[in-house]
């Protein structure tokens, strides 16, 4: 499966080291505050750019410090929609943490407060990121070979 990668960007050791650094930074920043972490399990952006929430109820966030965790900040449509939805419930603060951030112009106004790695405008897979439900279990993040991506 690793043969389907054009190249590896971050191997497992590099990712684990960076995750430890980010965890330490977040622990330090929220030392005296209780933190509620909301992990986005599936981006859920349709090709139209509309974000559909399949979860029936959002967690109770009023008055809490929220950290939204996602795999990648790409167009920003997903995280921006989630943030707007959470803001309605009046949390005390909202920050965003992503493993990867693409260096591109966003389609929606959102930036991340904690970023594992910045990458170029390439389609990446592995370490939880999938292409058509494949490659999610790769222990590294890499660029998928272009010929494997449906036109
Ligand atoms: P945006 O920021 O565009 O991201 O709303 C929505 C979701 O799309 C997925 N995504 C990717 N998945 N490689 C992937 O495997 C990529 O390069 C990529 N870019 C976006 C991801 O689930 C994200 O949460």
PDB file of N, CA, C and O in Angstrom, residues 21 44 47 64 73-74 80 89 112 134 142 145:
ATOM      1  N   UNK A  21       4.898  17.176  21.233  1.00  0.00           N
ATOM      2  CA  UNK A  21       5.155  18.613  21.401  1.00  0.00           C
ATOM      3  C   UNK A  21       3.845  19.401  21.474  1.00  0.00           C
ATOM      4  O   UNK A  21       3.675  20.285  22.311  1.00  0.00           O
ATOM      5  N   UNK A  44     -16.903  15.100   6.236  1.00  0.00           N
ATOM      6  CA  UNK A  44     -18.319  15.198   5.850  1.00  0.00           C
ATOM      7  C   UNK A  44     -18.651  16.287   4.871  1.00  0.00           C
ATOM      8  O   UNK A  44     -19.796  16.645   4.698  1.00  0.00           O
ATOM      9  N   UNK A  47     -19.245  17.346  -2.147  1.00  0.00           N
ATOM     10  CA  UNK A  47     -18.521  18.047  -3.207  1.00  0.00           C
ATOM     11  C   UNK A  47     -19.115  19.429  -3.477  1.00  0.00           C
ATOM     12  O   UNK A  47     -18.474  20.282  -4.052  1.00  0.00           O
ATOM     13  N   UNK A  64     -17.893  26.538  28.177  1.00  0.00           N
ATOM     14  CA  UNK A  64     -16.675  25.709  28.235  1.00  0.00           C
ATOM     15  C   UNK A  64     -15.605  26.193  27.261  1.00  0.00           C
ATOM     16  O   UNK A  64     -15.916  26.834  26.263  1.00  0.00           O
ATOM     17  N   UNK A  73      -6.570  20.856   7.721  1.00  0.00           N
ATOM     18  CA  UNK A  73      -7.237  22.104   7.331  1.00  0.00           C
ATOM     19  C   UNK A  73      -6.904  22.329   5.869  1.00  0.00           C
ATOM     20  O   UNK A  73      -5.753  22.606   5.519  1.00  0.00           O
ATOM     21  N   UNK A  74      -7.933  22.171   5.039  1.00  0.00           N
ATOM     22  CA  UNK A  74      -7.731  22.284   3.590  1.00  0.00           C
ATOM     23  C   UNK A  74      -8.498  23.520   3.109  1.00  0.00           C
ATOM     24  O   UNK A  74      -8.048  24.638   3.325  1.00  0.00           O
ATOM     25  N   UNK A  80     -14.868  25.549   9.517  1.00  0.00           N
ATOM     26  CA  UNK A  80     -15.589  26.799   9.663  1.00  0.00           C
ATOM     27  C   UNK A  80     -17.058  26.529   9.992  1.00  0.00           C
ATOM     28  O   UNK A  80     -17.644  27.178  10.858  1.00  0.00           O
ATOM     29  N   UNK A  89     -23.904  27.804  20.623  1.00  0.00           N
ATOM     30  CA  UNK A  89     -24.115  27.308  21.991  1.00  0.00           C
ATOM     31  C   UNK A  89     -23.288  28.076  23.026  1.00  0.00           C
ATOM     32  O   UNK A  89     -23.222  27.677  24.186  1.00  0.00           O
ATOM     33  N   UNK A 112      -6.041  27.714  12.057  1.00  0.00           N
ATOM     34  CA  UNK A 112      -5.827  26.785  13.158  1.00  0.00           C
ATOM     35  C   UNK A 112      -4.902  27.411  14.194  1.00  0.00           C
ATOM     36  O   UNK A 112      -3.985  28.163  13.843  1.00  0.00           O
ATOM     37  N   UNK A 134      -9.439   4.038   1.872  1.00  0.00           N
ATOM     38  CA  UNK A 134      -8.156   3.316   1.872  1.00  0.00           C
ATOM     39  C   UNK A 134      -7.043   4.201   2.447  1.00  0.00           C
ATOM     40  O   UNK A 134      -7.193   5.412   2.502  1.00  0.00           O
ATOM     41  N   UNK A 142       1.682  10.596   3.500  1.00  0.00           N
ATOM     42  CA  UNK A 142       2.388  10.723   2.230  1.00  0.00           C
ATOM     43  C   UNK A 142       1.484  11.248   1.133  1.00  0.00           C
ATOM     44  O   UNK A 142       0.257  11.308   1.290  1.00  0.00           O
ATOM     45  N   UNK A 145      -0.064   8.894  -5.204  1.00  0.00           N
ATOM     46  CA  UNK A 145       0.313   9.010  -6.625  1.00  0.00           C
ATOM     47  C   UNK A 145      -0.876   9.526  -7.433  1.00  0.00           C
ATOM     48  O   UNK A 145      -1.991   9.048  -7.279  1.00  0.00           O
TER      49      UNK A 145
END
